[in-house]
């Protein structure tokens, strides 16, 4: 078995300024991503996402990945864990919104079954949305009490995505909860933007790198399907929208006549409805447990809202 030390080190022959993305991630000295061995695939796949909406001819791709590895295994195997929202059209953002929030939950019952006794240490974080995302952050809770944030980007751009090395590793224990929230702006869209894989769809995800590696690979949520079906039925009954149990989730969202009121109804639904959880192992299967109609992250003691020192100084000067 080998230990991979820099799994995302990009080779930039033309300099950083002309490339989409960020500098390399260098693992901490005590951890490396394991490759090789009897249970490891003999192949490494590079997945490239291209976006050329104007079909511009003559574009040449020179990107790639450079791996650094060693046969001297490090103390801990590292892993990557997906947090946030499931990739599903069940989560939607109404059009013409200056700011609309969606949150993906990693709940206590999942970390309880997925993390070792002493928890994990998260040392890096990659926040991710698509074109309408403008802010992303992940909060950390223990028994309902909020701990310092894991990561935040208040000026997010999908045109610059980086894996950030945290200033210090964050210990997440079994039973802790993680809440990843994205703020979206859809002022230039005329119908709902749905969750999905296309660049025109949306995501809200945080890929965190940690050690020691566990069998938990995905801890993400979406709205419970029954709660969403009730919402579509209500919109048909109360607002006379052409939603129907016979239509797909996508068609139902696109059948709603979006107004500030209907957008607010959807906002409150997401804030209060039970969850469908993806608490998934590396094999892709779910851990044993009840993952439908699951509770949202419990918040009993939030951190006080941060105060901008510049605003305090300005207020003192004005008074």
XYZ file of C-alpha atoms in Angstrom:
319
model
C 0.000 0.000 0.000
C 1.115 3.549 -0.740
C 0.262 6.815 1.009
C -0.893 9.664 -1.220
C 0.351 12.998 0.117
C -0.951 15.579 -2.385
C -4.088 14.135 -4.019
C -5.201 17.372 -5.672
C -1.967 19.028 -6.732
C -2.732 20.583 -10.114
C -0.006 21.006 -12.717
C -0.363 24.568 -14.063
C 1.962 24.995 -17.072
C 0.586 28.488 -17.841
C 0.392 29.831 -14.295
C -2.477 30.088 -11.838
C -3.983 33.227 -13.388
C -5.280 31.426 -16.481
C -6.706 28.374 -14.697
C -9.996 27.626 -13.019
C -9.213 26.455 -9.525
C -6.732 26.831 -6.733
C -3.258 25.743 -5.630
C -2.521 22.214 -4.366
C -3.765 20.643 -1.163
C -0.895 19.251 0.905
C -1.909 16.708 3.516
C -0.719 17.087 7.134
C 2.428 15.166 8.046
C 0.509 12.617 10.086
C -1.995 11.580 7.392
C -2.132 10.417 3.785
C -4.794 9.005 1.493
C -4.254 5.247 1.081
C -3.895 3.806 -2.415
C -3.115 0.239 -3.424
C -3.524 -2.972 -1.479
C -5.722 -6.011 -2.005
C -9.031 -4.122 -1.720
C -8.046 -1.103 -3.826
C -8.964 -0.711 -7.489
C -5.898 -0.811 -9.777
C -7.207 2.307 -11.569
C -7.482 6.009 -10.707
C -10.110 7.884 -12.690
C -9.892 11.582 -13.512
C -13.333 13.118 -14.008
C -13.320 16.343 -16.036
C -16.294 18.727 -16.173
C -16.344 20.972 -19.240
C -18.623 23.954 -19.729
C -18.693 25.623 -23.157
C -22.230 27.005 -23.483
C -21.399 29.101 -26.588
C -19.711 26.129 -28.313
C -16.571 28.165 -28.870
C -14.203 26.303 -31.208
C -10.469 25.890 -30.738
C -10.399 25.585 -26.955
C -7.513 23.395 -25.743
C -7.467 21.810 -22.300
C -4.045 21.480 -20.649
C -5.154 20.662 -17.105
C -4.137 17.563 -15.193
C -3.250 16.161 -11.802
C 0.152 15.467 -10.309
C 0.261 12.908 -7.467
C 2.954 12.717 -4.815
C 3.099 9.458 -2.877
C 5.354 7.477 -0.582
C 5.810 3.851 0.424
C 6.425 5.033 3.999
C 2.900 4.963 5.347
C 1.828 7.831 7.533
C 0.269 7.299 10.938
C -3.329 7.796 9.778
C -5.262 7.001 6.638
C -7.212 10.080 5.503
C -10.691 10.131 3.999
C -13.130 12.490 2.270
C -16.676 13.006 3.559
C -19.533 14.700 1.661
C -21.711 17.078 3.700
C -24.674 19.195 2.624
C -27.579 18.558 0.265
C -28.308 15.394 -1.656
C -28.042 15.824 -5.436
C -31.789 15.811 -6.068
C -34.462 18.024 -7.677
C -36.419 17.761 -4.410
C -34.508 20.860 -3.309
C -35.364 23.982 -5.319
C -34.722 27.733 -5.329
C -37.543 30.036 -6.460
C -36.797 32.544 -9.238
C -36.183 36.291 -8.776
C -34.693 35.825 -5.290
C -32.051 38.225 -4.015
C -31.182 35.739 -1.266
C -32.588 32.236 -0.627
C -31.050 29.737 1.784
C -30.898 25.946 1.576
C -29.325 23.771 4.280
C -28.015 20.220 4.208
C -27.986 18.295 7.485
C -25.546 15.731 8.877
C -27.482 14.540 11.918
C -26.417 12.989 15.224
C -27.645 9.465 14.517
C -25.439 9.303 11.396
C -22.206 10.537 13.004
C -22.958 8.314 16.010
C -22.903 5.209 13.843
C -20.255 6.410 11.389
C -17.483 7.939 13.541
C -15.006 6.194 15.857
C -15.092 6.688 19.638
C -12.711 9.655 19.638
C -14.195 11.161 16.488
C -12.407 12.509 13.445
C -10.138 15.491 12.761
C -11.196 17.593 9.775
C -8.172 19.383 8.307
C -9.481 20.707 4.962
C -12.765 21.808 3.411
C -14.057 22.397 -0.121
C -17.273 24.413 -0.247
C -19.223 23.959 -3.464
C -22.257 25.331 -5.302
C -22.997 26.140 -8.941
C -23.766 29.440 -10.689
C -26.347 30.978 -8.331
C -24.449 30.327 -5.083
C -23.014 33.435 -3.409
C -22.298 32.312 0.185
C -21.565 28.924 1.795
C -20.806 27.937 5.377
C -20.784 24.849 7.643
C -21.783 25.022 11.322
C -20.852 22.508 14.033
C -23.121 21.443 16.922
C -22.673 19.219 19.988
C -25.786 18.317 22.009
C -27.545 21.334 20.491
C -24.778 23.781 21.447
C -23.068 25.525 18.563
C -19.285 25.334 18.355
C -17.085 27.543 16.118
C -17.870 27.321 12.405
C -16.039 24.728 10.370
C -15.652 26.888 7.246
C -17.261 29.887 5.510
C -17.026 31.764 2.212
C -19.038 34.997 2.092
C -17.926 35.772 -1.486
C -18.272 32.410 -3.167
C -17.688 32.027 -6.907
C -17.968 28.743 -8.768
C -15.232 30.100 -11.056
C -12.697 29.750 -8.245
C -12.949 26.584 -6.181
C -10.352 25.625 -3.623
C -9.758 22.991 -0.989
C -8.914 25.103 2.043
C -6.503 23.825 4.660
C -8.071 24.754 8.007
C -5.965 26.827 10.414
C -6.289 23.986 12.923
C -7.991 20.576 12.639
C -11.557 20.395 13.990
C -12.491 17.404 16.173
C -15.987 16.117 15.314
C -17.251 13.487 17.755
C -19.866 10.740 17.386
C -23.262 12.393 17.928
C -22.071 15.816 16.714
C -24.078 17.488 13.946
C -22.948 19.525 10.935
C -25.165 21.974 9.051
C -24.049 23.241 5.636
C -25.969 26.276 4.348
C -25.829 27.982 0.956
C -27.192 31.365 -0.043
C -28.402 31.607 -3.646
C -29.265 34.562 -5.867
C -31.679 33.900 -8.742
C -32.615 37.433 -9.795
C -31.902 36.550 -13.457
C -34.002 33.352 -13.518
C -37.655 33.042 -14.507
C -38.459 29.643 -12.991
C -37.294 27.463 -10.140
C -33.678 26.286 -10.096
C -33.562 22.641 -9.077
C -30.924 20.549 -7.403
C -28.926 18.435 -9.837
C -25.656 17.785 -11.629
C -25.788 20.303 -14.500
C -24.058 23.677 -14.083
C -27.501 25.270 -14.571
C -28.835 23.173 -11.658
C -27.648 23.752 -8.108
C -25.704 22.017 -5.348
C -24.855 22.849 -1.746
C -21.974 20.675 -0.585
C -18.872 20.683 1.576
C -16.288 18.002 0.817
C -14.241 17.703 4.014
C -10.895 15.913 4.291
C -10.179 14.246 7.618
C -8.479 11.446 9.531
C -8.629 8.689 10.707
C -10.563 7.323 7.743
C -13.959 5.765 8.487
C -16.566 3.909 6.466
C -18.854 6.984 6.417
C -18.554 8.692 3.024
C -21.811 10.668 2.635
C -23.820 12.507 5.298
C -26.339 14.613 3.356
C -30.048 15.358 3.385
C -33.039 16.436 1.334
C -36.613 17.202 2.262
C -38.702 14.145 3.143
C -40.649 13.019 0.050
C -44.001 12.852 1.866
C -43.601 16.411 3.164
C -42.811 17.642 -0.349
C -45.822 15.821 -1.799
C -48.028 17.562 0.801
C -46.565 20.927 -0.254
C -47.432 20.297 -3.922
C -50.957 19.216 -2.949
C -51.375 22.377 -0.858
C -50.205 24.599 -3.715
C -52.792 22.971 -5.968
C -55.587 23.386 -3.425
C -54.825 26.829 -2.039
C -53.031 28.581 -4.908
C -54.673 26.652 -7.789
C -51.267 25.763 -9.244
C -51.223 22.913 -11.757
C -49.312 20.565 -9.454
C -50.335 16.906 -9.355
C -49.306 13.572 -7.793
C -49.063 12.276 -11.373
C -46.294 14.765 -12.237
C -42.598 14.484 -11.490
C -40.964 16.634 -8.827
C -39.381 18.738 -11.584
C -42.689 19.315 -13.377
C -44.433 20.152 -10.117
C -41.875 22.808 -9.181
C -42.161 24.298 -12.671
C -45.970 24.325 -12.378
C -45.925 26.745 -9.457
C -46.643 30.427 -10.134
C -43.809 31.854 -8.072
C -44.478 34.961 -5.984
C -42.804 36.317 -2.835
C -45.526 34.541 -0.831
C -45.048 31.111 -2.422
C -41.274 31.480 -2.080
C -41.731 32.237 1.618
C -43.961 29.171 2.042
C -41.254 26.993 0.494
C -38.609 28.601 2.730
C -40.567 27.734 5.883
C -41.214 24.218 4.592
C -37.478 23.578 4.229
C -36.826 25.019 7.695
C -39.395 22.793 9.423
C -39.984 19.610 7.398
C -38.434 16.250 8.327
C -35.526 14.935 6.301
C -34.585 12.121 4.009
C -30.988 11.278 5.002
C -28.128 9.848 3.015
C -25.976 8.224 5.707
C -23.909 6.194 3.272
C -20.956 3.864 3.523
C -18.059 3.803 1.066
C -19.823 0.936 -0.717
C -22.719 3.284 -1.535
C -25.173 1.500 0.751
C -26.768 3.196 3.744
C -25.797 2.410 7.312
C -28.470 0.472 9.227
C -31.030 2.879 10.665
C -34.170 4.916 10.029
C -33.214 7.598 7.533
C -36.651 8.704 6.303
C -38.722 11.223 8.266
C -35.531 12.097 10.165
C -35.239 15.156 12.445
C -33.348 18.276 11.458
C -30.158 19.343 13.246
C -31.064 20.366 16.796
C -30.027 23.933 17.711
C -30.650 24.903 21.350
C -27.690 27.183 22.025
C -26.507 29.037 18.891
C -23.378 31.165 18.829
C -24.033 34.903 19.156
C -24.039 36.690 15.836
C -20.602 38.037 14.959
C -20.296 41.813 15.099
C -18.353 43.599 12.384
C -15.669 45.699 14.174
C -15.645 48.182 11.280
C -19.333 48.932 11.895
C -18.660 49.453 15.622
C -15.832 51.885 14.843
C -18.011 53.769 12.371
C -20.833 54.023 14.945
C -18.443 55.406 17.551
C -17.128 57.985 15.109
C -20.644 59.092 14.159
C -21.673 59.484 17.826
